[in-house]
PDB file of C-alpha atoms in Angstrom:
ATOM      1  CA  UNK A  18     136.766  60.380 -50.673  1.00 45.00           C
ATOM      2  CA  UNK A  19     140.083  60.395 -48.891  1.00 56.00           C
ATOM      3  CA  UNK A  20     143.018  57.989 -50.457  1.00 77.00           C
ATOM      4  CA  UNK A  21     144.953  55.952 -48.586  1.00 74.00           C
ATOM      5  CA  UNK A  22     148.198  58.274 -49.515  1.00 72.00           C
ATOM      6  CA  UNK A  23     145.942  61.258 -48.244  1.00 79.00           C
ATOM      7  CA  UNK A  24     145.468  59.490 -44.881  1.00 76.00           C
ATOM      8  CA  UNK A  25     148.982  58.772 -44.058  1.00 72.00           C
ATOM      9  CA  UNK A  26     150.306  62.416 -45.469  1.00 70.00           C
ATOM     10  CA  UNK A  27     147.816  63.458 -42.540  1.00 75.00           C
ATOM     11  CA  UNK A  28     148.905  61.120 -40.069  1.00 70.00           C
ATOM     12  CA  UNK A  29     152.496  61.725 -40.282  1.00 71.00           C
ATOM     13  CA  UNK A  30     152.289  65.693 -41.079  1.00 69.00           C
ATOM     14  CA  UNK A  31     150.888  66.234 -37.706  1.00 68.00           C
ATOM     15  CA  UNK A  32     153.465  64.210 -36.028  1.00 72.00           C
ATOM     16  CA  UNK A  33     156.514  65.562 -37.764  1.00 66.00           C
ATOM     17  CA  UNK A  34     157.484  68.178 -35.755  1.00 75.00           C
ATOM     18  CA  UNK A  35     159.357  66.669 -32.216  1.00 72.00           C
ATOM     19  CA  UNK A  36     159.094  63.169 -33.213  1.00 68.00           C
ATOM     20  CA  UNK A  37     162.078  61.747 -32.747  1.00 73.00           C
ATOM     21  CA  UNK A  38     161.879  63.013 -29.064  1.00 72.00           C
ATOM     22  CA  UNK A  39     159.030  60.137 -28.970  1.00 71.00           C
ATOM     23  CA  UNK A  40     161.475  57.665 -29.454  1.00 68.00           C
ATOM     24  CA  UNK A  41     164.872  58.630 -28.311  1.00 68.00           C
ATOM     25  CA  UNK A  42     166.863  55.586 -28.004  1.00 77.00           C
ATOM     26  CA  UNK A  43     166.674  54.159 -31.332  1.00 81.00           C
ATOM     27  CA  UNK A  44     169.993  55.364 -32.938  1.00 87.00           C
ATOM     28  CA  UNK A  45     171.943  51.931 -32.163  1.00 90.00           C
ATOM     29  CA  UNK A  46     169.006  49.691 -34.005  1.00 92.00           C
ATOM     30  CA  UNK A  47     168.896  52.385 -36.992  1.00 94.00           C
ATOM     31  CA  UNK A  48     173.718  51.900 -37.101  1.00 95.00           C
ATOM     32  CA  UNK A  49     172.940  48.176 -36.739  1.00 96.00           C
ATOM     33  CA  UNK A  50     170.021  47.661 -39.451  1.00 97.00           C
ATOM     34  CA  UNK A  51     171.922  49.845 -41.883  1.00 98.00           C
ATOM     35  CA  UNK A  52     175.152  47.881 -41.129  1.00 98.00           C
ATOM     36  CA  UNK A  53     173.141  44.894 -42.461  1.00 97.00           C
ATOM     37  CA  UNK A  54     173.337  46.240 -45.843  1.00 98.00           C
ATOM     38  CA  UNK A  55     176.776  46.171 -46.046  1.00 97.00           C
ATOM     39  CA  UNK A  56     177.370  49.244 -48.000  1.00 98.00           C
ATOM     40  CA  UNK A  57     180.587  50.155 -49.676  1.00 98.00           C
ATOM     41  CA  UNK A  58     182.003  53.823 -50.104  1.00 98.00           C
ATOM     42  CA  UNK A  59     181.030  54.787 -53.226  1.00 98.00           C
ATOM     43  CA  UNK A  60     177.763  53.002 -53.767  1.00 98.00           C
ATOM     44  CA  UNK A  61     174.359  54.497 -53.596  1.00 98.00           C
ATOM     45  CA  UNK A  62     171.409  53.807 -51.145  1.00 98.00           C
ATOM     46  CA  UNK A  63     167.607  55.405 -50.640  1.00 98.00           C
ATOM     47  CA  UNK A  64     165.695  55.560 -47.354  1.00 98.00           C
ATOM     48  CA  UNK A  65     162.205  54.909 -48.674  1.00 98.00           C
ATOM     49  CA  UNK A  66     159.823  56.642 -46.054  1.00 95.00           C
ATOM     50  CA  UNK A  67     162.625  58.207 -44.258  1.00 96.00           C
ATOM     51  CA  UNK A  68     160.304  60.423 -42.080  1.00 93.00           C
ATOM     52  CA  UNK A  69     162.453  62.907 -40.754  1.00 94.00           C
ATOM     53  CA  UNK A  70     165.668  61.522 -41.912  1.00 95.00           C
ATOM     54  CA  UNK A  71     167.412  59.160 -38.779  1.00 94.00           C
ATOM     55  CA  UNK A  72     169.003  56.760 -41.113  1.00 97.00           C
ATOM     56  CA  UNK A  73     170.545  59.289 -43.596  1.00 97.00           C
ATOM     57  CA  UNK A  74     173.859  59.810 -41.336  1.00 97.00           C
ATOM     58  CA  UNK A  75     174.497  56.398 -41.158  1.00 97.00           C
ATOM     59  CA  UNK A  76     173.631  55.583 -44.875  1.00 98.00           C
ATOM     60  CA  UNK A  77     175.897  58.814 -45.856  1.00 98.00           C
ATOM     61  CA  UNK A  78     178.670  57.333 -43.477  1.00 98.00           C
ATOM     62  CA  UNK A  79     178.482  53.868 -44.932  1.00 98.00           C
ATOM     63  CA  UNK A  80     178.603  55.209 -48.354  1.00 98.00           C
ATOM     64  CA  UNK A  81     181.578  58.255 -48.040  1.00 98.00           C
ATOM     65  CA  UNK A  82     181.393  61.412 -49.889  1.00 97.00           C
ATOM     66  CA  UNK A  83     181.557  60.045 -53.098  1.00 97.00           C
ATOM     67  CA  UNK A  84     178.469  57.449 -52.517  1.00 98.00           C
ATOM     68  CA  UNK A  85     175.080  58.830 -53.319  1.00 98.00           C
ATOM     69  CA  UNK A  86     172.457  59.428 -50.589  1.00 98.00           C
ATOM     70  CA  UNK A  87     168.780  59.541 -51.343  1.00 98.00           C
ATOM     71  CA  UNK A  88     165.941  60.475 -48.689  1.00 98.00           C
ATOM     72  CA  UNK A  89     162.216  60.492 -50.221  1.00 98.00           C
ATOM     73  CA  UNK A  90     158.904  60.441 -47.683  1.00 96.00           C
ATOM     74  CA  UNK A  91     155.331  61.419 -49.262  1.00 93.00           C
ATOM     75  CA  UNK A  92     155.293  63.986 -46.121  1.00 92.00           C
ATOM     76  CA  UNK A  93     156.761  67.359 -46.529  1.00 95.00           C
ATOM     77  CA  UNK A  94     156.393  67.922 -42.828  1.00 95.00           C
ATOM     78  CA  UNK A  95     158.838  65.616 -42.280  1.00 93.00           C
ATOM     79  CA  UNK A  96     161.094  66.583 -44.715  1.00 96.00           C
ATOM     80  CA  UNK A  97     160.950  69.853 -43.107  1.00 94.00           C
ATOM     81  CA  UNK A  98     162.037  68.582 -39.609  1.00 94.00           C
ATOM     82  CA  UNK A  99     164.608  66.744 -41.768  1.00 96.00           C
ATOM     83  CA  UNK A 100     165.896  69.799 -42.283  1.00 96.00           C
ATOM     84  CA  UNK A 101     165.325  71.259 -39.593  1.00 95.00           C
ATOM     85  CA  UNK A 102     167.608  68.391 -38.006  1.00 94.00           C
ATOM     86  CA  UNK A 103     170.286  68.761 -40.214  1.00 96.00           C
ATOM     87  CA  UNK A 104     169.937  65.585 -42.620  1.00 96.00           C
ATOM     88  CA  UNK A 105     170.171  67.272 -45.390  1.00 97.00           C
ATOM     89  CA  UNK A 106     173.702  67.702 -45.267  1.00 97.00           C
ATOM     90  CA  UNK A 107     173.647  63.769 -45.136  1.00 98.00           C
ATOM     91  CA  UNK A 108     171.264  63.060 -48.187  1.00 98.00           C
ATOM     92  CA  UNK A 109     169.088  64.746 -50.791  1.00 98.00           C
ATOM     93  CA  UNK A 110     165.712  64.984 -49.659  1.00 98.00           C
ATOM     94  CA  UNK A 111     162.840  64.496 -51.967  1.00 97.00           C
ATOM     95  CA  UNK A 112     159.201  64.381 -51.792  1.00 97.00           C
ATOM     96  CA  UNK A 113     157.967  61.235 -53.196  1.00 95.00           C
ATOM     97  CA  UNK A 114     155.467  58.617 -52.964  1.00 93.00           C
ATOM     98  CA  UNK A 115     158.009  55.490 -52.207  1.00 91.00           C
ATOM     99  CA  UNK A 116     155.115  53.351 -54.314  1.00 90.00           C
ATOM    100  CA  UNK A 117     156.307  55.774 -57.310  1.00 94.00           C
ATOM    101  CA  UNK A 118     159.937  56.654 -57.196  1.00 97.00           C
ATOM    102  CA  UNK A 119     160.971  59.467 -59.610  1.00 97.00           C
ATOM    103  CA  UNK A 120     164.689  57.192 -60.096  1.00 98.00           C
ATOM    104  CA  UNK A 121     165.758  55.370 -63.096  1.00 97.00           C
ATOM    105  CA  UNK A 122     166.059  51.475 -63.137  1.00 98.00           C
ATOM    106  CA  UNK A 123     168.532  49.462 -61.595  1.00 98.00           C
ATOM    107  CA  UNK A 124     170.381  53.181 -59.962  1.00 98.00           C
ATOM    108  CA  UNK A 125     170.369  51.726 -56.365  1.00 98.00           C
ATOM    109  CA  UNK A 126     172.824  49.600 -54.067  1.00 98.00           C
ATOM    110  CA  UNK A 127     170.185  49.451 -51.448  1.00 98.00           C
ATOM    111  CA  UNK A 128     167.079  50.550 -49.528  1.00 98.00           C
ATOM    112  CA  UNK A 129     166.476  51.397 -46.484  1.00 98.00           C
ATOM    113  CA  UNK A 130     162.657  51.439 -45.524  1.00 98.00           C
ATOM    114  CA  UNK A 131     162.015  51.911 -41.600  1.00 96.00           C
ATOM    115  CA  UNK A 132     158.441  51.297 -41.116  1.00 90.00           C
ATOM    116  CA  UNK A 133     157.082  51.974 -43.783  1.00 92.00           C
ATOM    117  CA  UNK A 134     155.963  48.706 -45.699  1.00 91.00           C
ATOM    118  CA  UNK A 135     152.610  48.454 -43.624  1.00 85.00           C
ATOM    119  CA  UNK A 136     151.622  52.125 -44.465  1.00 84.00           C
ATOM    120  CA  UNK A 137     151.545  51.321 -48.448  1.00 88.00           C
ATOM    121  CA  UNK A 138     148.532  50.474 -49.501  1.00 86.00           C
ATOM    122  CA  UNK A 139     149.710  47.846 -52.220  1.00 93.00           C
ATOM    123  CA  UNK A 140     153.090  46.386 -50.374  1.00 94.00           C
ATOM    124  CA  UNK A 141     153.509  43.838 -53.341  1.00 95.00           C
ATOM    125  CA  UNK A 142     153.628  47.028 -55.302  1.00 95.00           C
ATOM    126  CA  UNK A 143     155.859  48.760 -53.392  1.00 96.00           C
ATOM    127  CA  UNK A 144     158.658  45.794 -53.394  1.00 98.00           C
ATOM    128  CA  UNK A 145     158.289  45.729 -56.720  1.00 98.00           C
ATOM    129  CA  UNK A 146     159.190  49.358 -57.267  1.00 98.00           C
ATOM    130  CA  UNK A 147     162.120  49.315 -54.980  1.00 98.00           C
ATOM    131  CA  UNK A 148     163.233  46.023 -57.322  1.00 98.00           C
ATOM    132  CA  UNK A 149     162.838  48.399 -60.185  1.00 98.00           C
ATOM    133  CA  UNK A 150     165.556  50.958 -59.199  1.00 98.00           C
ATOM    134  CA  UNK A 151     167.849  48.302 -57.322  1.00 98.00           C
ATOM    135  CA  UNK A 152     170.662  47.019 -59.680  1.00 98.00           C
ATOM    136  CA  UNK A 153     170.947  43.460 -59.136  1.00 98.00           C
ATOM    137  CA  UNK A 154     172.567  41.703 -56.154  1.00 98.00           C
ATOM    138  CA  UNK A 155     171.493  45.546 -54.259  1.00 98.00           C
ATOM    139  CA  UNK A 156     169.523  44.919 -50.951  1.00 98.00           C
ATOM    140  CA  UNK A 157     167.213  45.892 -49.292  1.00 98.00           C
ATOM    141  CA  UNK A 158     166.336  46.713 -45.386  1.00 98.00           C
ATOM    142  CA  UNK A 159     162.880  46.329 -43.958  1.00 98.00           C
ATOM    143  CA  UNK A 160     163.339  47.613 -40.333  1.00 97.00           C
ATOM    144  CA  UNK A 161     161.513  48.832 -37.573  1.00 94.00           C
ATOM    145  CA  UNK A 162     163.268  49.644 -34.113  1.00 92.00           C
ATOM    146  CA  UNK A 163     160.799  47.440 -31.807  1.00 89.00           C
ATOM    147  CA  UNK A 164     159.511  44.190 -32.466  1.00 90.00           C
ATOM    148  CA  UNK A 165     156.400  43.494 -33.956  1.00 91.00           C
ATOM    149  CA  UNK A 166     154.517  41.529 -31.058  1.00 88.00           C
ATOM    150  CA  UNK A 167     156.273  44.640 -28.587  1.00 87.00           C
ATOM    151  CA  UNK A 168     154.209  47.224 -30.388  1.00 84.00           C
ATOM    152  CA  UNK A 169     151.175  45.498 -31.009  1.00 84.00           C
ATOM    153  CA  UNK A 170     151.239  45.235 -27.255  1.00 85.00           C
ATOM    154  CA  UNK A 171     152.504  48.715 -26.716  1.00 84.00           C
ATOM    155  CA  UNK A 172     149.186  50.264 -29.024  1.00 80.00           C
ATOM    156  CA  UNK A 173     147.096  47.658 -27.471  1.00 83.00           C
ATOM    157  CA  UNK A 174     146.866  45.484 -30.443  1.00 84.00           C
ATOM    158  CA  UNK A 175     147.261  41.776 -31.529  1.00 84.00           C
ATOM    159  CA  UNK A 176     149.163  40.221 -33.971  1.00 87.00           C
ATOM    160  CA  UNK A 177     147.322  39.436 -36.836  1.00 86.00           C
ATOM    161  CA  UNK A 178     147.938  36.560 -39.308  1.00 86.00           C
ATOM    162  CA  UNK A 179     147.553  38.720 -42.849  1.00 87.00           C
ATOM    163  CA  UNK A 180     150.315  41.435 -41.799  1.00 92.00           C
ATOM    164  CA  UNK A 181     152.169  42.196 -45.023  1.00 93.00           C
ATOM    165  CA  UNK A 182     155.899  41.393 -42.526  1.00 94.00           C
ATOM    166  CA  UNK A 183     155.079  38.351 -41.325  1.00 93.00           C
ATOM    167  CA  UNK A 184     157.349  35.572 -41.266  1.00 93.00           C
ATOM    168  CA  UNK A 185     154.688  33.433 -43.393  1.00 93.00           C
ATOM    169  CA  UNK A 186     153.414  36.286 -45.831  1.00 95.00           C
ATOM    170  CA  UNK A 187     156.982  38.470 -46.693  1.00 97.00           C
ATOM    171  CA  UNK A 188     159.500  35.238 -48.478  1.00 96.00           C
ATOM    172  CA  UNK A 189     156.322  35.211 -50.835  1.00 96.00           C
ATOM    173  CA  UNK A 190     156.145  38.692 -51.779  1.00 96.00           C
ATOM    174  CA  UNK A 191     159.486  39.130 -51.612  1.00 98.00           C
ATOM    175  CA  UNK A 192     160.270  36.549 -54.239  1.00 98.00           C
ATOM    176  CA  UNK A 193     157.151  37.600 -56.318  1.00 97.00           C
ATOM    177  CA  UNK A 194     158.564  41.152 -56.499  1.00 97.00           C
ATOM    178  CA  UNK A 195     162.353  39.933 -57.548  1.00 98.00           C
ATOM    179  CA  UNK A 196     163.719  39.542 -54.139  1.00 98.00           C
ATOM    180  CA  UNK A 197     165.372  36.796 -52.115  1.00 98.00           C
ATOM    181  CA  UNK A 198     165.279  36.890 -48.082  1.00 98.00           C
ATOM    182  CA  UNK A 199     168.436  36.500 -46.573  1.00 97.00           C
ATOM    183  CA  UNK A 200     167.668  37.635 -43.234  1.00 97.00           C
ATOM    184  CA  UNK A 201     164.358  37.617 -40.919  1.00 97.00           C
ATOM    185  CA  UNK A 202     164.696  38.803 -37.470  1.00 97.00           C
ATOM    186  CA  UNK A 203     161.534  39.739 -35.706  1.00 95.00           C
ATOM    187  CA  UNK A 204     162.589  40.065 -31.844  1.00 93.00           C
ATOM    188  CA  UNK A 205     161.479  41.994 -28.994  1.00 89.00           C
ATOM    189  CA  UNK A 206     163.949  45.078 -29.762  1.00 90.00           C
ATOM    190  CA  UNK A 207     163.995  45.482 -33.236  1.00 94.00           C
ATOM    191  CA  UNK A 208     162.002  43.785 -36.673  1.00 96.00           C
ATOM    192  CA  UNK A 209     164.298  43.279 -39.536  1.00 97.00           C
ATOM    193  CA  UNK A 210     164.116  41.471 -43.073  1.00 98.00           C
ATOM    194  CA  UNK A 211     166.597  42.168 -45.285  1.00 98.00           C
ATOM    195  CA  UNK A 212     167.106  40.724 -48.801  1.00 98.00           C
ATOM    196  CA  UNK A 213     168.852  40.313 -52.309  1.00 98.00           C
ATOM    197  CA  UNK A 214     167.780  41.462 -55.252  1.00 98.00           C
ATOM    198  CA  UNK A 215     167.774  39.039 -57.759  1.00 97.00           C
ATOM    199  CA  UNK A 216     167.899  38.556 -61.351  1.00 82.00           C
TER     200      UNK A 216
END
């Protein structure tokens, strides 16, 4: 029987190649959602999920040469379009399953995950394990670059009321997993939560 990791490996693999040509315009919201983590040169910051690596430049540019850049995606399609792009020069890229990070503890000033907390199949567990390797007071950046009633409407969908990023369902899990919202912007042109982690 097929896993839920198995069906999302699929998904994405046979997407990776021209996918950011599906989306084109989305550089600005990626600049502005990293800016939100208000990295310093020298810190350290992951892109959980980062697909084929469109928030690497700005994380490495945040950070400076001497900060520490970490891409991991369960996908290694898209790590190979990563590279194909030229993001590795921005960020190491490793295949991981962001539910199980191969990092120590508390390493991390922030993370970035674009899209990706609705394709985990336990997102409790997931914020949890990006708590685990975020040092406290790091962040943490739960973006998408469209809005989540714009692309339920764009795929046809509606909104429903148990979605994991919902205003009434995310403070709770963020909390429960050692987080603290600071931030909860769900418009038209972009989704964004970001938040502290505490402890």
């Amino acid at each position: 029987m097929e896993t839920e990791r198995e069906r999302v490996r699929e998904f994405f693999a046979a997407k990776a190649v021209g996918w950011e040509k599906r989306f084109p315009d989305d550089e600005p919201a990626y600049a502005a959602a990293v800016a939100e983590l208000a990295l310093r040169p020298g810190q350290s910051a992951l892109d959980a999920g980062c697909g084929t690596g469109r928030a690497l430049p700005q994380l490495r540019a945040a950070v400076g040469p001497a900060g520490v850049v970490i891409g991991a995606d369960l996908t290694p399609e898209m790590l190979d379009e990563a590279t194909v792009l030229g993001r590795h020069r921005a960020g190491a890229l490793i295949e991981a399953d962001s539910a199980r990070l191969p990092l120590r503890d508390g390493c991390l000033d922030a993370v970035f995950a674009a899209g990706l907390l609705h394709h985990l199949s336990d997102a409790a567990a997931g914020l949890r394990e990006f708590a685990r390797v975020t040092r406290p007071g790091g962040r943490l950046a739960l973006f998408h670059p469209i809005g989540r009633a714009a692309l339920a409407a764009r795929r046809g969908h509606t909104l429903r009321e148990d979605d994991v990023r919902a205003k009434p369902n995310l403070p709770r899990l963020l909390t429960a997993a050692g987080w603290e919202l600071t931030l909860y912007d769900d418009a038209e042109h972009r989704y964004l939560a970001v938040a502290t982690r505490v402890g």
